[in-house]
PDB file of C-alpha atoms in Angstrom:
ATOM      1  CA  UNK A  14      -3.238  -1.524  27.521  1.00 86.00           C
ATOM      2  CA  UNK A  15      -6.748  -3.014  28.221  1.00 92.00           C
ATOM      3  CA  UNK A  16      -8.516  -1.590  25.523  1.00 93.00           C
ATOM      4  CA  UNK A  17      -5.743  -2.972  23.209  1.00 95.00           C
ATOM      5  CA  UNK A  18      -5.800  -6.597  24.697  1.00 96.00           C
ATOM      6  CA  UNK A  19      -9.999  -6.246  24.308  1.00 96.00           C
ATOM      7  CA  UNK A  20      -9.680  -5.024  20.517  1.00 97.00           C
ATOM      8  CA  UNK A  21      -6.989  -7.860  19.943  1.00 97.00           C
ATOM      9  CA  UNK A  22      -9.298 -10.425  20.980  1.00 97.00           C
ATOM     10  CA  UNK A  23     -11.993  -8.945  18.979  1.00 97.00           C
ATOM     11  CA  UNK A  24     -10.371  -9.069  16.174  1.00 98.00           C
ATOM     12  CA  UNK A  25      -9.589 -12.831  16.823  1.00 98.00           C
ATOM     13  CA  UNK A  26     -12.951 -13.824  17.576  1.00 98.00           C
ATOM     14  CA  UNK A  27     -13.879 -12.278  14.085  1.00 98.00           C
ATOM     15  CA  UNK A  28     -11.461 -13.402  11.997  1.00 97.00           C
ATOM     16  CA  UNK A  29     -12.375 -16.901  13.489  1.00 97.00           C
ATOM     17  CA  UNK A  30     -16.001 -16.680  12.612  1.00 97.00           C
ATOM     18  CA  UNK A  31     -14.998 -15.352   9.211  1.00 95.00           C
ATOM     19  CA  UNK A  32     -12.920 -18.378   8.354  1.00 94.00           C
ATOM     20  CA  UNK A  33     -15.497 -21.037   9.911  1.00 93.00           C
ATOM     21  CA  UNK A  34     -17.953 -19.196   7.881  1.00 91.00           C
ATOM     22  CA  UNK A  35     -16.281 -19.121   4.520  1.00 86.00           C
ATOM     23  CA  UNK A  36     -14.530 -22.657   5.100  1.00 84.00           C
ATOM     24  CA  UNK A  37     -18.880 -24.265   5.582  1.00 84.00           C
ATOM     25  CA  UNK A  38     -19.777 -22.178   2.293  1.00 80.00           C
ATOM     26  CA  UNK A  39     -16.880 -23.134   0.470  1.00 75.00           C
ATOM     27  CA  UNK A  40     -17.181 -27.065   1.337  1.00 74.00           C
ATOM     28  CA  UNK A  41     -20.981 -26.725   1.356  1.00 70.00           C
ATOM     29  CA  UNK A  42     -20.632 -25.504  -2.342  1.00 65.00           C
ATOM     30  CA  UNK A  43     -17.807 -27.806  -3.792  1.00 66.00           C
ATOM     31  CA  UNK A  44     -16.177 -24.477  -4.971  1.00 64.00           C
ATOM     32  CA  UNK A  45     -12.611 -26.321  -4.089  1.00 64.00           C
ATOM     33  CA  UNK A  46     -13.378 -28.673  -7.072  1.00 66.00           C
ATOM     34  CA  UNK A  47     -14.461 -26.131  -9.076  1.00 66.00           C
ATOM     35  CA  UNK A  48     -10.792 -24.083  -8.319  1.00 63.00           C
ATOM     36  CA  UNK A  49      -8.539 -27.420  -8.830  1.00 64.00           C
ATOM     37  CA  UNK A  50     -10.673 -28.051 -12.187  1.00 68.00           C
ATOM     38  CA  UNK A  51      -9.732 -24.417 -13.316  1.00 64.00           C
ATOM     39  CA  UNK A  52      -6.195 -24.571 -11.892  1.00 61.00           C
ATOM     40  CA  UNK A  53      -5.835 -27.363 -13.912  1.00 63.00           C
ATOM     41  CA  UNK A  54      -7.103 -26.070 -17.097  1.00 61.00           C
ATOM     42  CA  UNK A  55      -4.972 -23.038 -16.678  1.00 58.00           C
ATOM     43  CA  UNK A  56      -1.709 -25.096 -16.341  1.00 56.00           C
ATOM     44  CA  UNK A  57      -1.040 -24.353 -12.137  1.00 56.00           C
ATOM     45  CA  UNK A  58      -0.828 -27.895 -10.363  1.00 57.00           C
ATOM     46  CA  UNK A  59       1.481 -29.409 -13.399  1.00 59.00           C
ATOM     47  CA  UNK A  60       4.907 -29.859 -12.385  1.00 61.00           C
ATOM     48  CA  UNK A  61       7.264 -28.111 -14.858  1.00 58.00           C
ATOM     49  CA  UNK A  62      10.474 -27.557 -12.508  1.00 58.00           C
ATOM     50  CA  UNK A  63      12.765 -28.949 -14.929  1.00 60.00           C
ATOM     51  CA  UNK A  64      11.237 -26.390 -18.365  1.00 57.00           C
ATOM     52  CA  UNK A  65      12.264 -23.837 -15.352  1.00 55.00           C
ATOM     53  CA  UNK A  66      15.337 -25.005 -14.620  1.00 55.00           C
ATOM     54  CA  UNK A  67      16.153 -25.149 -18.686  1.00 58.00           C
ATOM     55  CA  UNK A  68      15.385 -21.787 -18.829  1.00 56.00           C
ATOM     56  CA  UNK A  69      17.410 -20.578 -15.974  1.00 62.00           C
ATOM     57  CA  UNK A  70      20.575 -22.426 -17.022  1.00 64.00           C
ATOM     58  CA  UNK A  71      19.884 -21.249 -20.370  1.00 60.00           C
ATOM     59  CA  UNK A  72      21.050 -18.269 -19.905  1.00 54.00           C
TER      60      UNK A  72
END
């Protein structure tokens, strides 16, 4: 049960420095701005519940 409890928090400690890592390189490269931009272009954020909703009771 030790070992498991020591590979546990191994795998916590990583996963930590993982996501402080990639969370300085992402900020660091204004990649965020970059995604919202595209997410944009490609139609993501807008809010189109209602064209949904149309099609759903469409049919």
């Amino acid at each position: 049960m030790n070992a498991v409890e020591r590979f546990i928090k191994k795998m916590a400690i990583i996963q930590l420095l993982f996501l402080l890592f990639f969370q300085l390189v992402f900020h660091r490269e204004h990649t965020f701005t970059k995604w919202k931009t595209l997410a944009r272009y490609e139609g993501v954020i807008e809010n189109n519940y209602t064209a949904i909703m149309d099609a759903i009771s469409s049919k």
